């Protein structure tokens, strides 16, 4: 049985490597060592067949352990794999210079480990077979009797038979550079007859490049009297196909301790190298766009920051987000969205130099890393080029899509930032660019970090409130009145009292909920609390805002009807408010869900009407009952002829389609009087009554 030493001072890593080694086939015996010194003592007593060691250990490094092992005669040709979490090339060079056979990065890919370790053990086993046979052959040659010579010939024939069945190319070359033997596999690969090759100089059997390379390697072995481990060679077969071989060379000694021949074993590892390349690409490149992924971006950004620190150049990180991409996914499906994303990445990639990096972090988020800029003006120019790249419509799935982008820019002047921190800075700047309306870029400033941290803190606190402390959330209601002051109903509003910060402005925490996927849960709780309160207080119609995220959920209709059934509120007393822009983005399935609710008695209102640019034809097709004219047209209505005309036009449209109208944001008696003159009968705003906190969610749910 073959023996494998696993050396690592970290218990978890050692156990994992031992488990991987133990899964090799055929079975091996695994010996674990927390101390490299203990491993050396054990190797001096009985040399193993393979050593797998960590690089960084308290007593000595992996490279030092390799050197110490090579000092043990029985371990000179022992295969050693060094494992480390450090990706620096210096560690790799140090380990390989010390005599390490192979080098793996941690965390270790299981399939790669098994492939590498398995190949080395195969080579080790083959070396032992060949050496045992060769030793037997040389022992028999020392006998001068005919019987011994006959037995020697039989042994040689057996050795040739064994060598010809080995899945590797095997050859023996004498010290003068003549072929003693090549096995059938090597003969077939190079198109050489093994019988004719015997006794011929190396350069007459193989091509000049192969012959010169191996003559030089053999000369080194003759001089140093030691083998050479694991040389990777690229060789072409008789059909011109390139293969990758892992080659090992070892001297064979005669009875007088002189080198009689040099045995070369070459194992075809082409499939393994292709698998390694495929695995590396999968680990470092995005499957959809072919761009570097987050892992490779981190590596390149690390090196770029190092160069900035050394060369005092300017580095720019451009965090790009495609505005409106989610709407494309929602409206046309992810297959079309993927095509749009690929086309966008290709367009943007055309504006990035080969020396720079464009990577995809996930979703519609891309990051460009640009080195060697001389000033912030160049950053402006580059950001402008990125926006220009998307100016022309993108073709996808037989359609053309007009995209815009928001860009957050973080600059490094000295390379002191970490990859994580400069990406975080660019992300904060991106959020600022989107908050300003998108289709523009914004630079990072320290104030943005505070905002980003505030958003993260609010998200965590809001999750806690939703999951564990509903008493923080409150239901406020604002009356909807007639011109005469009669209460027709109320609009339900959510309020949040943070345990430390106090009352959080609604626009602040609602934006966090929308961007983090919490809106569906918050909306469900809000709808339940509002209907429960309306039923308890017999408060007439209750209007509840619904987000596009909630509308798009397939189970939205069932959720609404289930809440009404549990609270006992008649559907006719519930009104769902959807913003004009949010309603325009919905697909046919969503509109069907709204129509289904409407047929059951629930009324539908378009909130913030006048801000979404919807067409009259579109309004006609929508399943709605009421238009709520946006407050931007109501404020100062008495003195604004243009807004009065807009409100009058909206009223005419609503009446034509048989819709009710509510004016939002009525804050003065003058505005109320102006609405009355136009003919609007329902209104809402501070003039009609301010929002009033009526209950905590914990009391209603």
XYZ file of C-alpha atoms in Angstrom:
701
model
C 0.000 0.000 0.000
C 1.189 3.520 -0.801
C 1.739 5.948 2.088
C 0.810 9.652 2.044
C 2.049 12.199 4.618
C -0.235 15.219 5.277
C 1.593 18.036 7.114
C -0.325 21.099 8.384
C -0.324 22.814 11.790
C -3.980 23.838 11.286
C -6.169 20.947 12.401
C -9.124 21.795 10.115
C -6.960 22.074 7.000
C -5.028 18.929 7.890
C -8.211 16.899 8.383
C -9.617 18.136 5.071
C -6.429 17.279 3.143
C -6.217 13.907 4.889
C -9.815 13.176 3.930
C -9.114 14.082 0.298
C -5.982 11.924 0.280
C -7.901 9.068 1.862
C -10.412 9.163 -1.003
C -7.719 8.403 -3.603
C -7.951 5.098 -5.470
C -6.363 2.632 -5.188
C -6.453 3.040 -1.440
C -3.559 4.707 0.337
C -2.599 4.959 3.976
C -2.662 8.565 5.224
C -0.365 9.784 8.024
C -1.187 13.174 9.597
C 1.448 15.466 11.138
C 0.789 18.778 12.861
C 4.561 19.334 13.080
C 6.901 19.310 10.056
C 9.721 18.111 12.362
C 7.692 15.025 13.262
C 7.072 14.426 9.569
C 10.828 14.607 8.872
C 11.554 12.060 11.608
C 8.951 9.709 10.190
C 10.247 10.154 6.622
C 13.795 9.355 7.746
C 12.528 6.076 9.188
C 10.249 5.089 6.303
C 9.987 7.242 3.198
C 6.384 7.915 2.100
C 5.143 7.894 -1.497
C 3.665 11.416 -1.438
C 3.847 14.423 0.892
C 1.118 17.103 0.981
C 2.208 20.073 3.123
C 1.034 23.557 4.036
C 3.413 26.415 3.178
C 3.130 28.622 6.276
C 3.837 26.739 9.545
C 5.386 27.855 12.839
C 8.388 25.505 12.837
C 9.395 25.879 9.206
C 7.909 26.851 5.860
C 6.789 24.361 3.272
C 9.855 25.224 1.177
C 12.171 24.485 4.113
C 10.415 21.175 4.688
C 10.933 20.241 1.022
C 14.654 21.022 1.270
C 14.938 18.943 4.446
C 13.142 16.012 2.788
C 15.422 16.186 -0.254
C 18.388 15.795 2.131
C 17.105 12.318 3.039
C 18.488 9.885 0.395
C 15.268 7.875 0.217
C 13.273 11.068 -0.357
C 15.311 12.692 -3.120
C 12.699 11.877 -5.764
C 9.724 11.913 -3.396
C 6.776 13.875 -4.927
C 5.738 16.831 -2.719
C 2.634 19.018 -3.132
C 2.717 22.424 -1.384
C -0.650 23.973 -0.457
C -1.052 27.605 0.532
C -3.693 30.332 0.648
C -1.134 32.880 -0.537
C -1.361 33.651 -4.272
C 1.938 35.550 -4.491
C 4.257 34.122 -7.155
C 7.239 34.441 -4.760
C 5.804 31.705 -2.532
C 5.348 29.487 -5.564
C 8.862 30.126 -6.868
C 10.354 29.493 -3.408
C 8.531 26.180 -3.054
C 9.383 25.038 -6.583
C 13.025 26.104 -6.204
C 13.232 24.010 -3.047
C 12.180 20.978 -5.066
C 8.406 20.915 -4.655
C 6.688 18.780 -7.275
C 3.407 20.660 -7.422
C 1.678 23.706 -5.960
C -2.010 24.184 -5.061
C -3.919 27.251 -3.892
C -6.203 26.991 -0.856
C -9.132 26.476 -0.628
C -8.188 23.352 -2.569
C -10.448 22.297 -5.432
C -11.268 18.657 -4.623
C -11.272 17.416 -8.216
C -7.982 19.163 -8.940
C -6.375 17.723 -5.806
C -7.415 14.187 -6.700
C -6.191 14.576 -10.279
C -2.789 15.977 -9.289
C -2.169 13.660 -6.332
C -3.436 10.641 -8.286
C -1.076 11.325 -11.198
C 1.902 11.714 -8.871
C 1.097 8.436 -7.125
C 0.751 6.731 -10.520
C 4.203 8.013 -11.449
C 5.584 6.925 -8.096
C 4.127 3.452 -8.542
C 5.482 3.244 -12.091
C 8.923 4.377 -10.945
C 8.984 1.645 -8.326
C 7.913 -0.973 -10.857
C 10.565 0.111 -13.344
C 13.303 0.374 -10.731
C 12.485 -3.002 -9.263
C 12.614 -4.532 -12.720
C 15.724 -2.584 -13.644
C 17.452 -3.608 -10.426
C 16.589 -7.207 -11.154
C 17.923 -6.823 -14.688
C 21.220 -5.316 -13.533
C 21.620 -7.977 -10.852
C 21.281 -10.663 -13.448
C 23.766 -8.934 -15.767
C 26.369 -9.209 -13.021
C 26.243 -12.970 -13.242
C 28.669 -14.478 -15.751
C 26.894 -17.793 -16.066
C 24.769 -18.676 -19.056
C 21.923 -19.578 -16.754
C 22.048 -16.127 -15.168
C 22.216 -14.521 -18.612
C 19.212 -16.539 -19.722
C 17.289 -15.511 -16.644
C 18.339 -11.945 -17.308
C 16.905 -12.119 -20.812
C 13.656 -13.455 -19.425
C 13.537 -10.625 -16.878
C 14.239 -8.097 -19.600
C 11.386 -9.467 -21.666
C 9.082 -9.264 -18.669
C 10.246 -5.716 -18.013
C 9.549 -4.765 -21.616
C 6.108 -6.330 -21.329
C 5.390 -4.354 -18.159
C 6.741 -1.116 -19.598
C 4.690 -1.574 -22.752
C 1.511 -1.827 -20.687
C 2.222 1.295 -18.636
C -0.058 4.242 -19.684
C 2.970 6.453 -20.286
C 5.830 6.963 -22.719
C 8.945 5.215 -21.369
C 12.467 5.309 -22.788
C 15.997 4.474 -21.690
C 19.012 6.406 -23.041
C 22.632 5.427 -22.363
C 25.274 7.962 -21.187
C 26.474 8.338 -24.802
C 23.027 9.563 -25.889
C 21.918 6.399 -27.706
C 18.461 4.877 -27.389
C 18.532 1.702 -25.377
C 14.790 1.266 -25.412
C 11.524 3.074 -26.143
C 8.157 1.513 -25.373
C 5.370 1.013 -27.872
C 3.350 3.997 -26.649
C 6.238 6.372 -27.333
C 6.869 4.739 -30.692
C 3.249 5.223 -31.771
C 3.184 8.852 -30.553
C 6.312 9.864 -32.501
C 5.812 7.426 -35.401
C 9.033 5.561 -34.548
C 9.727 1.792 -34.710
C 11.149 0.805 -31.272
C 13.313 -1.938 -32.819
C 14.879 0.447 -35.348
C 15.365 3.132 -32.676
C 17.474 0.844 -30.467
C 21.138 1.882 -30.610
C 20.436 5.082 -32.572
C 21.512 8.542 -31.344
C 18.713 10.605 -29.847
C 18.762 13.213 -32.635
C 18.224 10.522 -35.297
C 15.142 9.144 -33.572
C 13.356 12.321 -32.497
C 13.030 15.860 -33.852
C 15.831 18.317 -33.150
C 13.980 20.316 -30.488
C 13.046 17.230 -28.445
C 16.508 15.675 -28.859
C 18.400 18.824 -27.816
C 16.176 19.409 -24.785
C 16.526 15.858 -23.493
C 20.257 15.682 -24.223
C 20.694 18.754 -22.007
C 18.537 17.242 -19.253
C 20.405 13.936 -19.431
C 23.739 15.756 -19.192
C 22.543 17.388 -15.969
C 21.556 13.992 -14.538
C 24.946 12.491 -15.449
C 26.698 15.407 -13.754
C 24.575 15.620 -10.606
C 23.738 11.879 -10.365
C 20.123 12.629 -9.416
C 16.777 12.531 -11.156
C 14.605 15.364 -12.416
C 10.984 15.551 -11.311
C 7.856 16.620 -13.178
C 8.782 18.657 -16.234
C 5.798 19.846 -18.269
C 6.329 19.382 -22.015
C 4.151 20.239 -24.994
C 4.669 17.677 -27.758
C 2.928 17.146 -31.098
C 1.898 13.655 -32.230
C 2.115 12.353 -35.785
C -1.184 14.109 -36.622
C 0.090 17.477 -35.402
C -2.126 17.493 -32.297
C -0.438 19.062 -29.285
C -0.368 17.126 -26.011
C 0.897 18.118 -22.579
C 3.136 15.595 -20.798
C 4.455 15.429 -17.251
C 7.974 14.013 -17.569
C 10.216 12.483 -14.907
C 13.810 11.342 -15.409
C 15.877 9.033 -13.200
C 19.328 7.388 -13.537
C 19.791 3.595 -13.475
C 23.023 2.357 -11.889
C 25.153 -0.663 -12.801
C 26.858 -2.933 -10.255
C 29.930 -0.673 -10.184
C 27.732 2.317 -9.255
C 28.100 3.983 -12.634
C 25.063 5.253 -14.508
C 24.127 2.679 -17.109
C 21.130 4.528 -18.549
C 18.630 7.287 -17.912
C 14.965 6.316 -17.795
C 12.408 8.886 -18.959
C 8.704 8.516 -18.109
C 6.197 10.909 -19.701
C 2.513 10.814 -18.678
C -0.070 12.492 -20.935
C -1.862 15.087 -18.770
C -3.634 16.923 -21.599
C -7.127 16.214 -20.261
C -6.083 17.262 -16.772
C -4.643 20.548 -18.047
C -7.808 21.228 -20.050
C -9.881 20.527 -16.932
C -7.656 22.838 -14.888
C -8.037 25.574 -17.493
C -11.805 25.091 -17.596
C -12.071 25.171 -13.804
C -9.895 28.289 -13.634
C -12.050 30.051 -16.213
C -15.235 29.052 -14.392
C -13.785 30.389 -11.150
C -12.600 33.702 -12.603
C -14.887 34.641 -15.509
C -18.592 35.407 -15.703
C -20.438 32.717 -17.673
C -22.961 35.119 -19.226
C -20.753 37.961 -20.477
C -17.308 36.370 -20.522
C -16.008 39.273 -18.414
C -13.809 38.817 -15.333
C -15.920 38.087 -12.264
C -15.672 39.432 -8.725
C -12.818 37.084 -7.807
C -10.598 38.041 -10.751
C -11.542 41.715 -10.343
C -10.333 41.574 -6.737
C -7.006 40.106 -7.880
C -6.487 42.670 -10.642
C -7.555 45.531 -8.406
C -5.071 44.395 -5.763
C -2.209 44.496 -8.268
C -3.412 47.800 -9.734
C -3.432 49.447 -6.293
C 0.083 48.124 -5.674
C 1.277 49.705 -8.917
C -0.410 52.997 -8.029
C 1.386 53.008 -4.682
C 4.727 52.253 -6.365
C 4.411 54.489 -9.423
C 2.332 57.347 -7.915
C -0.171 57.163 -10.797
C -3.924 57.764 -10.644
C -6.331 54.822 -10.556
C -10.031 55.086 -11.343
C -12.730 52.592 -10.361
C -15.995 53.079 -12.281
C -19.014 51.265 -10.823
C -21.656 51.003 -13.589
C -25.325 50.130 -13.087
C -27.775 49.888 -15.995
C -30.787 52.116 -15.306
C -34.100 50.386 -15.953
C -32.599 46.943 -16.555
C -34.929 45.379 -13.979
C -37.905 46.649 -15.979
C -36.619 44.796 -19.059
C -36.286 41.578 -17.049
C -39.778 42.011 -15.626
C -41.392 42.867 -18.956
C -39.576 40.501 -21.342
C -38.132 37.772 -19.116
C -34.612 36.878 -18.059
C -33.673 35.332 -21.409
C -34.101 38.681 -23.178
C -32.546 40.447 -20.195
C -29.457 38.245 -20.525
C -29.132 39.160 -24.203
C -29.404 42.854 -23.361
C -26.787 42.462 -20.644
C -24.385 40.695 -23.017
C -24.871 43.414 -25.635
C -24.325 46.126 -23.008
C -21.145 44.466 -21.746
C -19.846 44.204 -25.309
C -20.570 47.890 -25.984
C -18.904 49.005 -22.768
C -15.966 46.656 -23.348
C -15.222 48.438 -26.629
C -14.540 51.627 -24.644
C -12.094 49.942 -22.228
C -8.420 49.590 -23.124
C -6.843 46.127 -23.239
C -4.588 47.095 -20.324
C -7.596 47.942 -18.135
C -10.323 45.711 -16.712
C -14.084 45.548 -17.202
C -15.699 43.032 -14.835
C -19.208 41.928 -13.941
C -20.035 41.741 -10.248
C -23.509 40.294 -10.760
C -26.921 41.376 -12.009
C -26.524 44.532 -14.085
C -23.510 45.807 -12.127
C -20.219 46.222 -13.996
C -16.921 47.674 -12.799
C -14.170 49.224 -14.915
C -10.667 49.636 -13.465
C -8.583 52.215 -15.347
C -4.901 52.790 -14.584
C -2.463 55.512 -15.536
C -4.830 58.483 -15.568
C -3.161 61.856 -15.147
C -6.097 63.820 -13.733
C -9.743 63.665 -12.711
C -10.579 65.260 -16.073
C -9.601 61.975 -17.713
C -12.038 60.211 -15.386
C -14.796 62.528 -16.642
C -13.834 61.742 -20.226
C -13.870 57.997 -19.625
C -17.229 58.102 -17.806
C -18.659 60.096 -20.702
C -17.412 57.426 -23.126
C -19.181 54.729 -21.123
C -22.475 56.617 -21.243
C -21.998 57.306 -24.960
C -21.505 53.573 -25.554
C -25.137 52.999 -24.568
C -26.550 56.001 -26.402
C -27.571 53.987 -29.480
C -30.330 51.363 -28.978
C -29.145 47.833 -28.193
C -30.439 45.002 -30.416
C -31.624 41.879 -28.570
C -34.190 39.176 -29.340
C -35.296 41.010 -32.469
C -36.021 44.175 -30.471
C -34.114 47.392 -29.769
C -33.658 48.655 -26.228
C -32.637 52.147 -25.179
C -30.581 51.903 -21.996
C -29.048 54.472 -19.718
C -26.481 53.986 -16.999
C -25.430 55.467 -13.692
C -21.745 55.497 -12.763
C -20.055 55.862 -9.394
C -16.382 56.883 -9.524
C -13.728 56.364 -6.854
C -10.167 57.587 -7.437
C -6.974 56.395 -5.761
C -3.995 58.718 -5.738
C -1.632 56.623 -3.603
C -2.920 53.031 -3.658
C -3.509 52.961 0.094
C -7.080 51.665 -0.268
C -7.984 47.993 -0.170
C -9.944 46.495 -3.092
C -12.978 46.205 -0.840
C -12.831 49.807 0.352
C -12.406 51.413 -3.072
C -15.233 49.271 -4.488
C -17.379 50.346 -1.554
C -16.526 53.976 -2.293
C -17.475 53.597 -5.964
C -20.712 51.852 -4.934
C -21.588 54.747 -2.633
C -20.950 57.192 -5.479
C -23.142 55.062 -7.768
C -25.990 55.276 -5.284
C -25.589 59.059 -5.286
C -25.671 59.173 -9.116
C -28.877 57.127 -9.188
C -30.429 59.300 -6.467
C -29.858 62.314 -8.717
C -31.922 60.724 -11.489
C -29.450 58.400 -13.215
C -27.814 58.663 -16.638
C -24.877 60.499 -15.063
C -21.805 59.927 -12.958
C -20.910 61.003 -9.451
C -17.625 61.005 -7.540
C -17.080 59.475 -4.153
C -16.783 61.830 -1.193
C -16.364 60.825 2.476
C -19.919 62.012 3.143
C -21.212 59.246 0.861
C -19.660 56.609 3.111
C -21.727 57.904 5.995
C -24.848 57.673 3.826
C -24.007 54.136 2.742
C -23.356 53.096 6.333
C -26.643 54.713 7.296
C -28.458 52.650 4.630
C -26.827 49.443 5.832
C -27.682 50.219 9.460
C -31.274 51.055 8.536
C -31.605 47.826 6.574
C -30.451 45.742 9.541
C -32.675 47.626 11.974
C -35.685 47.397 9.640
C -35.190 43.651 9.221
C -35.098 43.320 13.000
C -38.275 45.374 13.373
C -40.100 43.267 10.771
C -38.915 39.959 12.209
C -38.837 40.542 15.950
C -40.162 43.938 17.086
C -43.359 45.052 15.325
C -43.954 47.606 18.095
C -41.405 49.837 16.309
C -43.749 50.082 13.307
C -46.858 52.207 13.473
C -49.981 52.797 11.421
C -50.818 56.418 10.642
C -53.915 57.506 8.734
C -54.718 60.700 6.844
C -58.352 61.558 6.094
C -59.748 61.943 2.581
C -62.556 64.523 2.676
C -65.207 66.074 0.482
C -65.313 69.815 -0.182
C -67.845 70.052 2.621
C -65.442 68.391 5.064
C -67.098 64.972 5.277
C -64.644 62.084 5.770
C -64.857 59.614 2.880
C -62.046 57.403 4.049
C -58.383 57.361 5.012
C -55.036 56.683 3.426
C -52.913 54.278 5.485
C -49.293 55.315 6.029
C -46.493 53.386 7.732
C -44.301 55.006 10.377
C -41.130 53.654 12.005
C -39.777 54.632 15.405
C -36.158 53.484 15.578
C -35.213 52.507 19.163
C -32.174 54.837 19.071
C -32.745 57.357 16.264
C -36.424 57.949 16.907
C -38.877 58.509 14.044
C -37.203 57.747 10.701
C -38.462 59.813 7.724
C -40.712 57.580 5.566
C -38.915 58.409 2.322
C -35.658 57.213 3.891
C -36.711 53.804 5.195
C -39.093 53.090 2.299
C -36.202 53.594 -0.144
C -34.173 51.092 1.893
C -37.069 48.615 1.864
C -37.452 48.923 -1.918
C -33.737 48.443 -2.634
C -33.286 45.461 -0.291
C -36.359 43.362 -1.081
C -38.105 44.114 2.217
C -41.016 45.943 0.618
C -43.116 42.810 0.056
C -43.024 41.841 3.735
C -43.546 45.431 4.893
C -46.436 45.820 2.444
C -48.097 42.607 3.622
C -47.915 43.714 7.258
C -49.117 47.202 6.331
C -52.138 45.856 4.433
C -53.040 43.598 7.351
C -52.690 46.373 9.940
C -54.655 48.897 7.855
C -57.595 46.569 7.164
C -57.611 45.421 10.791
C -57.785 49.050 11.995
C -60.452 50.011 9.435
C -62.588 47.073 10.535
C -62.108 47.841 14.216
C -62.865 51.563 13.907
C -65.539 51.264 11.216
C -63.576 54.006 9.446
C -65.005 53.747 5.940
C -62.741 53.272 2.939
C -59.055 52.579 3.647
C -56.467 53.256 0.918
C -53.174 51.337 1.043
C -50.131 51.960 -1.155
C -48.806 48.933 -3.065
C -45.278 48.787 -4.509
C -44.403 47.404 -7.976
C -42.488 44.617 -6.219
C -45.657 43.478 -4.422
C -47.724 43.724 -7.599
C -45.291 41.531 -9.525
C -45.557 38.696 -6.965
C -47.561 35.796 -8.385
C -49.469 35.254 -5.129
C -50.464 38.897 -4.668
C -54.182 38.350 -5.359
C -54.405 35.431 -2.938
C -52.514 37.418 -0.281
C -54.928 40.374 -0.505
C -58.040 38.213 -0.426
C -56.629 36.157 2.439
C -56.002 39.292 4.519
C -59.524 40.574 3.851
C -60.959 37.225 4.892
C -58.940 37.132 8.129
C -59.706 40.728 9.142
C -63.331 40.619 7.990
C -63.110 43.897 6.047
C -65.452 43.945 3.031
C -63.482 44.244 -0.245
C -65.554 47.339 -1.167
C -63.869 49.251 1.679
C -60.315 48.563 0.468
C -58.560 50.695 -2.124
C -55.104 49.829 -3.460
C -52.980 52.779 -4.601
C -50.339 52.200 -7.275
C -48.123 54.971 -8.617
C -48.612 55.856 -12.264
C -45.014 54.951 -13.100
C -45.228 51.659 -11.215
C -48.456 50.690 -12.947
C -47.059 51.418 -16.403
C -44.205 48.939 -15.821
C -46.513 46.009 -15.069
C -47.083 43.157 -17.493
C -50.370 41.608 -18.602
C -50.329 39.021 -15.814
C -50.083 41.739 -13.155
C -52.875 43.803 -14.690
C -54.981 40.645 -14.773
C -54.388 40.186 -11.030
C -55.536 43.758 -10.385
C -58.615 43.242 -12.521
C -59.388 40.064 -10.581
C -59.282 42.006 -7.292
C -61.399 44.768 -8.793
C -64.089 42.297 -9.852
C -64.256 41.146 -6.229
C -64.965 44.700 -5.051
C -61.499 46.111 -4.298
C -61.039 49.548 -5.887
C -57.810 50.568 -7.642
C -56.369 54.094 -7.654
C -53.545 55.595 -9.718
C -51.374 57.513 -7.251
C -49.211 60.534 -8.200
C -51.166 60.901 -11.455
C -49.517 63.260 -13.931
C -45.922 62.199 -13.223
C -45.718 58.980 -15.248
C -46.368 60.094 -18.843
C -49.065 57.473 -19.417
C -51.143 57.770 -22.568
C -54.924 58.161 -22.594
C -55.216 54.864 -24.436
C -53.213 53.187 -21.679
C -55.391 54.680 -18.939
C -58.475 53.446 -20.757
C -57.144 49.879 -20.663
C -56.148 49.950 -16.979
C -58.386 48.317 -14.338
C -58.688 51.475 -12.170
C -61.435 53.398 -10.376
C -59.782 56.601 -9.189
C -57.056 59.079 -10.154
C -55.086 60.834 -7.399
C -53.616 64.015 -8.876
C -50.021 64.489 -7.732
C -49.313 67.155 -5.109
C -46.856 68.888 -7.456
C -49.858 70.207 -9.439
C -51.874 71.190 -6.331
C -49.430 73.249 -4.273
C -50.129 76.950 -4.934
C -52.937 76.029 -7.312
C -54.854 79.246 -6.623
C -52.080 81.358 -8.156
C -50.890 79.028 -10.924
C -52.955 79.123 -14.109
C -50.901 76.370 -15.775
C -51.495 73.921 -12.943
C -55.189 74.804 -12.862
C -55.372 73.929 -16.556
C -53.573 70.623 -15.942
C -55.898 69.692 -13.072
C -58.949 70.625 -15.152
C -57.660 68.456 -18.006
C -57.058 65.537 -15.634
C -60.593 65.910 -14.287
C -61.991 65.894 -17.833
C -60.029 62.725 -18.679
C -61.202 61.025 -15.491
C -64.836 61.941 -16.069
C -64.625 60.705 -19.656
C -63.475 57.295 -18.438
C -65.859 57.252 -15.483
C -63.144 57.627 -12.832
C -63.254 59.430 -9.496
C -60.631 62.114 -8.756
C -58.784 62.929 -5.519
C -56.437 65.907 -5.209
C -53.334 65.192 -3.086
C -51.303 67.712 -1.110
C -54.055 70.264 -0.435
C -52.469 72.534 2.174
C -54.517 75.734 2.108
C -58.105 76.949 1.931
C -57.205 78.847 -1.249
C -56.091 75.653 -2.971
C -59.272 73.898 -1.785
C -61.388 76.729 -3.187
C -59.525 76.562 -6.520
C -60.224 72.821 -6.684
C -63.900 73.434 -5.961
C -64.071 75.914 -8.850
C -62.519 73.331 -11.182
C -64.943 70.668 -9.988
C -62.728 68.341 -7.914
C -64.843 67.059 -5.005
C -62.387 64.864 -3.046
C -59.127 66.003 -1.515
C -56.363 65.037 0.856
C -53.591 67.010 2.538
C -52.685 69.031 5.627
C -55.676 71.320 5.009
C -57.963 68.285 5.365
C -56.051 66.702 8.212
C -52.498 65.678 9.028
C -51.464 61.996 9.260
C -52.191 60.679 12.763
C -50.546 57.685 14.415
C -53.438 55.433 15.451
C -51.822 52.133 16.437
C -48.648 50.084 16.573
C -48.353 47.055 14.314
C -47.915 44.890 17.408
C -51.425 45.902 18.538
C -53.066 45.080 15.210
C -51.228 41.959 14.018
